[in-house]
Coordinates of C-alpha atoms in Angstrom, one line a residue:
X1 CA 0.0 0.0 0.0
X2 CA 1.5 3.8 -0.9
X3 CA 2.2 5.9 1.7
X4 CA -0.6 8.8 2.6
X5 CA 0.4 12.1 0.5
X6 CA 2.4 14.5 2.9
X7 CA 1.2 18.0 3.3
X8 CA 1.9 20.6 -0.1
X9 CA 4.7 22.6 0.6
X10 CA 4.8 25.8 2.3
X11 CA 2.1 24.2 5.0
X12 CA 3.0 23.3 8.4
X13 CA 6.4 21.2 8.6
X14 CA 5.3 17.3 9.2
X15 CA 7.9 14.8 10.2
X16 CA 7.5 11.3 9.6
X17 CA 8.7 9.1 12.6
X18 CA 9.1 5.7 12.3
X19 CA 8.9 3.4 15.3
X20 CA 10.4 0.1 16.3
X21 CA 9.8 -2.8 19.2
X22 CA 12.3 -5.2 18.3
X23 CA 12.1 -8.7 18.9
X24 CA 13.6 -11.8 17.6
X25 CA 10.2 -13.5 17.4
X26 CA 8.0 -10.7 16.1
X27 CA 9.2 -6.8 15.7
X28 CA 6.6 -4.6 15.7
X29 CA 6.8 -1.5 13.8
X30 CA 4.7 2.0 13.8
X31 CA 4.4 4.9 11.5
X32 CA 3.6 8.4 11.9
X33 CA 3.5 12.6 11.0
X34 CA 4.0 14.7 13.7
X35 CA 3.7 18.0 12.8
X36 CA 1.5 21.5 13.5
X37 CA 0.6 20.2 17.4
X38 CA -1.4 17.4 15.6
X39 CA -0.3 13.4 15.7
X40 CA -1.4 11.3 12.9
X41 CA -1.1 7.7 12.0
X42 CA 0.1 6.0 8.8
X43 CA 0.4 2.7 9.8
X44 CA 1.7 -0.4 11.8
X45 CA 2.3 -4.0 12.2
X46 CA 3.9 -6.3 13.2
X47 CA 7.3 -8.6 11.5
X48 CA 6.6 -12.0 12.2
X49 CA 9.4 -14.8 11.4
X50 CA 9.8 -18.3 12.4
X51 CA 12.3 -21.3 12.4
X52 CA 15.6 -22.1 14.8
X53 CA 18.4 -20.7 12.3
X54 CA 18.8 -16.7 14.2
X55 CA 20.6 -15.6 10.9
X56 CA 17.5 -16.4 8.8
X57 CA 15.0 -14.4 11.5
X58 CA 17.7 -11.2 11.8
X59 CA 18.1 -11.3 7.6
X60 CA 14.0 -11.1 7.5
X61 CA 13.7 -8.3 10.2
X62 CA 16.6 -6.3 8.1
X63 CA 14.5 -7.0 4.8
X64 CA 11.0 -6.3 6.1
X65 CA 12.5 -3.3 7.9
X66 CA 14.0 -2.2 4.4
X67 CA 11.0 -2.1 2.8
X68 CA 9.1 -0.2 5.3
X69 CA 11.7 2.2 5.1
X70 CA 11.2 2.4 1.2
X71 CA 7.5 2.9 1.7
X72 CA 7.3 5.1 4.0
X73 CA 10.6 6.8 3.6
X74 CA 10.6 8.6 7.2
X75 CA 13.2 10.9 8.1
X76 CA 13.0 10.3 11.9
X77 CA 13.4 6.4 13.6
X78 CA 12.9 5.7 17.3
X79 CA 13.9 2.0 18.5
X80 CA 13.3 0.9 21.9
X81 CA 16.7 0.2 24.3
X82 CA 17.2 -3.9 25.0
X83 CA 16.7 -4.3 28.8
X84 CA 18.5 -6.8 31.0
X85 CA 16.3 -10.1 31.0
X86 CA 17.0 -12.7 34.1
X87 CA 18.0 -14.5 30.8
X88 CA 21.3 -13.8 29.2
X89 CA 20.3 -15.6 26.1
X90 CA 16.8 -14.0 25.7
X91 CA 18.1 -10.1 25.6
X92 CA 21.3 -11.4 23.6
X93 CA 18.5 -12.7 21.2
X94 CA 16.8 -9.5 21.6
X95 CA 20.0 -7.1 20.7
X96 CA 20.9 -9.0 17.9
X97 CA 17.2 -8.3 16.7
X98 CA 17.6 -4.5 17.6
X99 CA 20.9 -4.0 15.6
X100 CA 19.6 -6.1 12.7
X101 CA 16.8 -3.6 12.6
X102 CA 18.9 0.1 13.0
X103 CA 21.7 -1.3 10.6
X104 CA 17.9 -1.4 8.1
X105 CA 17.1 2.3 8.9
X106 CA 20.9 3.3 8.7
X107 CA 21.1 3.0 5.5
X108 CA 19.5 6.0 4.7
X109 CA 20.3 9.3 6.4
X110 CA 18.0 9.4 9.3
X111 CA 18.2 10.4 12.8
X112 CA 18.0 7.4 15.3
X113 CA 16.9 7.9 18.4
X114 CA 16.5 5.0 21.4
X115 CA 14.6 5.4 24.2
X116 CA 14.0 2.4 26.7
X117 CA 10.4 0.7 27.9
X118 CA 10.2 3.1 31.0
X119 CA 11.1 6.3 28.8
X120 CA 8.4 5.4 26.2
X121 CA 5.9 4.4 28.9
X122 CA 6.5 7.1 30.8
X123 CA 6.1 9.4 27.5
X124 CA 2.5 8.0 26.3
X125 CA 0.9 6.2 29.6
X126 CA 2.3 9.0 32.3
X127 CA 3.7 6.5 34.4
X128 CA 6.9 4.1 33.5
X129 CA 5.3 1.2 34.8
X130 CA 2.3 1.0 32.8
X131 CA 0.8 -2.3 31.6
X132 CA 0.5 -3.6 28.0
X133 CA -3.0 -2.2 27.8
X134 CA -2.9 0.9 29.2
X135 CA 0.0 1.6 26.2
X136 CA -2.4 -0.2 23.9
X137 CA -5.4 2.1 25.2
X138 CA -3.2 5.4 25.1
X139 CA -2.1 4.9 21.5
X140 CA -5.3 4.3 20.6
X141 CA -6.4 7.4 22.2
X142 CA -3.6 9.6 21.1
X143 CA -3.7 8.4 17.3
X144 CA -7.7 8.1 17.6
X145 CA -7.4 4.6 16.1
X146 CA -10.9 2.8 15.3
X147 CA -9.8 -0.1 16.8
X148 CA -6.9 -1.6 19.4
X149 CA -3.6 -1.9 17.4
X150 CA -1.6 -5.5 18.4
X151 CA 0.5 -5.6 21.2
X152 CA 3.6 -5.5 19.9
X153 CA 2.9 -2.6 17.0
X154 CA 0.8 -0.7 19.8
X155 CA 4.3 -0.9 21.6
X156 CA 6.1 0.4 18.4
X157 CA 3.9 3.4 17.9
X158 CA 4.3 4.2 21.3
X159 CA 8.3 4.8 20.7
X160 CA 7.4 6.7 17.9
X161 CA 4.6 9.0 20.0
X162 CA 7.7 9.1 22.8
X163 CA 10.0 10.2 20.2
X164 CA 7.2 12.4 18.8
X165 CA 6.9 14.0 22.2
X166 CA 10.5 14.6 23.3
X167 CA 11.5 15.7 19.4
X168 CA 9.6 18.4 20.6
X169 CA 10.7 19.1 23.8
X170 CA 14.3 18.9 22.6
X171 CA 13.3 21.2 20.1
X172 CA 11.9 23.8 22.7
X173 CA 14.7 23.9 25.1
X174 CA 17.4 25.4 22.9
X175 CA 14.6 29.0 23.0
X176 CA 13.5 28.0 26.3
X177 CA 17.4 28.3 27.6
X178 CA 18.1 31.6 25.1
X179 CA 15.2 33.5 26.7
X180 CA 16.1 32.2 30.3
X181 CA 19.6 33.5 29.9
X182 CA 18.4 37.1 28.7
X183 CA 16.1 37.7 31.4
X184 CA 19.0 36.9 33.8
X185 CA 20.8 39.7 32.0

């Protein structure tokens, strides 16, 4: 499916933000246009691949990554931070998932951006130990979605929306500090 148009020039600036939840089993992925104060959704879903051999799932993450990128071509990507599991082998599995997705997006000239579970959490439920579906009822909210999104892209457009948000923020502060230091003066 083609991406929506983007806005004719000379309107408000809109920056497409791609988000990703890796995961060696299923990566979830989430599109969007922030832009003007509004939020909008493009799309999501979720990578799904199977069998034992691990070079055969990363090289079908990197693919399927790929061609999102080509659809949608954003210009900003926000992946979530591997945590520490109990098990070793699982967030090993995990990071190797992660990196097989941002070597995908860094092949074209994007900003990358990582922000872990809590940050993202923290970003789109208000608290950094939010439930699954509190995320999955926020993004729903936030993007006014018709219907829930799956778990694991509901989790990838909430990196996006956390990127979405503190893009913005970061955006702010370098003003925010300029007019702070001239009213000190």
């Amino acid at each position: 499916m083609p991406p929506p148009p983007r806005p004719p020039p000379g309107s408000v600036s809109v920056t497409r933000i791609l988000g990703i939840d890796p995961g060696s089993r299923v990566t979830g992925y989430g599109v969007i246009d922030v832009g003007g104060g509004h939020l909008r959704y493009v799309d999501s879903g979720c990578i799904r691949v199977q069998g034992a051999d691990m070079a055969a799932r990363l090289s079908c993450i990197f693919e399927a990554v790929r061609r999102i990128m080509e659809t949608y071509r954003p210009v900003e990507v926000a992946v979530e931070r591997v945590f520490l599991h109990r098990n070793a082998d699982s967030a090993l599995k995990l990071g190797h998932a992660r990196g097989a997705a941002i070597c995908a997006v860094a092949l074209d000239p994007v900003v990358v951006a990582e922000y872990s579970a809590r940050e993202v959490k923290q970003a789109v439920v208000g608290t950094g130990a939010a439930a699954k579906p509190q995320v999955q009822h926020m993004v729903r909210h936030l993007l006014g979605l018709d219907g829930t999104p799956q778990s694991d892209a509901a989790d990838a457009l909430a990196v996006a929306l956390c990127h979405g948000h503190t893009g913005g923020t970061l955006a702010r502060l370098p003003a925010a500090c300029g007019a702070r230091r001239g009213r000190r003066r």
